[in-house]
JSON list of C-alpha atoms in Angstrom, two decimals:
[
{"chain": "A", "resi": 23, "resn": "MET", "atom": "CA", "xyz": [215.13, 53.35, -42.10]},
{"chain": "A", "resi": 24, "resn": "TYR", "atom": "CA", "xyz": [214.75, 49.93, -43.49]},
{"chain": "A", "resi": 25, "resn": "TYR", "atom": "CA", "xyz": [216.84, 46.96, -42.19]},
{"chain": "A", "resi": 26, "resn": "VAL", "atom": "CA", "xyz": [217.77, 43.76, -43.95]},
{"chain": "A", "resi": 27, "resn": "TYR", "atom": "CA", "xyz": [218.20, 40.69, -41.63]},
{"chain": "A", "resi": 28, "resn": "GLU", "atom": "CA", "xyz": [219.44, 37.19, -42.46]},
{"chain": "A", "resi": 29, "resn": "ASN", "atom": "CA", "xyz": [217.31, 34.49, -40.80]},
{"chain": "A", "resi": 30, "resn": "HIS", "atom": "CA", "xyz": [219.50, 32.02, -38.90]},
{"chain": "A", "resi": 31, "resn": "LEU", "atom": "CA", "xyz": [217.43, 29.12, -39.57]},
{"chain": "A", "resi": 32, "resn": "ASP", "atom": "CA", "xyz": [217.44, 29.00, -43.36]},
{"chain": "A", "resi": 33, "resn": "GLY", "atom": "CA", "xyz": [219.65, 31.89, -44.59]},
{"chain": "A", "resi": 34, "resn": "SER", "atom": "CA", "xyz": [216.70, 33.80, -46.11]},
{"chain": "A", "resi": 35, "resn": "PHE", "atom": "CA", "xyz": [216.52, 37.60, -45.90]},
{"chain": "A", "resi": 36, "resn": "TYR", "atom": "CA", "xyz": [213.77, 39.77, -44.54]},
{"chain": "A", "resi": 37, "resn": "ILE", "atom": "CA", "xyz": [213.20, 43.50, -44.23]},
{"chain": "A", "resi": 38, "resn": "SER", "atom": "CA", "xyz": [212.00, 45.25, -41.27]},
{"chain": "A", "resi": 39, "resn": "ASP", "atom": "CA", "xyz": [211.38, 49.03, -40.55]},
{"chain": "A", "resi": 40, "resn": "GLN", "atom": "CA", "xyz": [212.54, 48.37, -37.05]},
{"chain": "A", "resi": 41, "resn": "SER", "atom": "CA", "xyz": [216.09, 47.91, -35.76]},
{"chain": "A", "resi": 42, "resn": "TYR", "atom": "CA", "xyz": [216.37, 45.01, -33.37]},
{"chain": "A", "resi": 43, "resn": "ASN", "atom": "CA", "xyz": [218.91, 44.47, -30.59]},
{"chain": "A", "resi": 44, "resn": "PHE", "atom": "CA", "xyz": [220.75, 41.13, -30.23]},
{"chain": "A", "resi": 45, "resn": "GLU", "atom": "CA", "xyz": [218.47, 39.94, -27.47]},
{"chain": "A", "resi": 46, "resn": "GLU", "atom": "CA", "xyz": [215.47, 40.32, -29.88]},
{"chain": "A", "resi": 47, "resn": "LEU", "atom": "CA", "xyz": [217.26, 38.41, -32.69]},
{"chain": "A", "resi": 48, "resn": "TYR", "atom": "CA", "xyz": [218.61, 35.64, -30.41]},
{"chain": "A", "resi": 49, "resn": "CYS", "atom": "CA", "xyz": [217.01, 32.11, -30.48]},
{"chain": "A", "resi": 50, "resn": "ASP", "atom": "CA", "xyz": [216.86, 30.37, -27.01]},
{"chain": "A", "resi": 51, "resn": "ARG", "atom": "CA", "xyz": [215.98, 26.96, -28.70]},
{"chain": "A", "resi": 52, "resn": "CYS", "atom": "CA", "xyz": [219.14, 26.79, -30.83]},
{"chain": "A", "resi": 53, "resn": "GLY", "atom": "CA", "xyz": [221.49, 29.41, -29.43]},
{"chain": "A", "resi": 54, "resn": "ASP", "atom": "CA", "xyz": [221.89, 31.18, -32.74]},
{"chain": "A", "resi": 55, "resn": "SER", "atom": "CA", "xyz": [220.60, 34.61, -33.96]},
{"chain": "A", "resi": 56, "resn": "ASP", "atom": "CA", "xyz": [219.35, 36.35, -37.06]},
{"chain": "A", "resi": 57, "resn": "ARG", "atom": "CA", "xyz": [221.89, 39.00, -38.17]},
{"chain": "A", "resi": 58, "resn": "LEU", "atom": "CA", "xyz": [221.65, 42.47, -39.47]},
{"chain": "A", "resi": 59, "resn": "ILE", "atom": "CA", "xyz": [223.02, 42.55, -43.04]},
{"chain": "A", "resi": 60, "resn": "GLU", "atom": "CA", "xyz": [222.43, 46.15, -44.27]},
{"chain": "A", "resi": 61, "resn": "GLU", "atom": "CA", "xyz": [220.49, 49.33, -43.59]},
{"chain": "A", "resi": 62, "resn": "PHE", "atom": "CA", "xyz": [218.71, 51.48, -46.11]},
{"chain": "A", "resi": 63, "resn": "ASP", "atom": "CA", "xyz": [217.11, 54.83, -46.16]},
{"chain": "A", "resi": 64, "resn": "ARG", "atom": "CA", "xyz": [214.17, 53.61, -48.55]},
{"chain": "A", "resi": 65, "resn": "GLU", "atom": "CA", "xyz": [212.20, 50.54, -48.72]},
{"chain": "A", "resi": 66, "resn": "GLU", "atom": "CA", "xyz": [212.88, 50.28, -52.39]},
{"chain": "A", "resi": 67, "resn": "GLU", "atom": "CA", "xyz": [216.50, 50.13, -51.89]},
{"chain": "A", "resi": 68, "resn": "ALA", "atom": "CA", "xyz": [216.11, 47.27, -49.41]},
{"chain": "A", "resi": 69, "resn": "LEU", "atom": "CA", "xyz": [213.89, 45.33, -51.69]},
{"chain": "A", "resi": 70, "resn": "LYS", "atom": "CA", "xyz": [216.34, 45.77, -54.54]},
{"chain": "A", "resi": 71, "resn": "PHE", "atom": "CA", "xyz": [219.07, 44.47, -52.22]},
{"chain": "A", "resi": 72, "resn": "VAL", "atom": "CA", "xyz": [217.15, 41.33, -51.16]},
{"chain": "A", "resi": 73, "resn": "ASN", "atom": "CA", "xyz": [216.10, 40.53, -54.59]},
{"chain": "A", "resi": 74, "resn": "ASN", "atom": "CA", "xyz": [219.68, 40.73, -56.02]},
{"chain": "A", "resi": 75, "resn": "GLU", "atom": "CA", "xyz": [220.96, 38.75, -53.05]},
{"chain": "A", "resi": 76, "resn": "GLU", "atom": "CA", "xyz": [218.43, 35.93, -53.78]},
{"chain": "A", "resi": 77, "resn": "ASP", "atom": "CA", "xyz": [219.33, 35.72, -57.38]},
{"chain": "A", "resi": 78, "resn": "LEU", "atom": "CA", "xyz": [222.89, 34.72, -56.47]}
]
């Protein structure tokens, strides 16, 4: 599985092959957290999603 997350600092997207829980995504400095946007079976699908989102 591949996971697309939104960075809480600048709204950019990143892809991981790991699923993170809330504690791992939470930022102690600002009290915000990254968030899971979508899950994909294949890396190519995740990359396509991220590239399409960034074009908006």
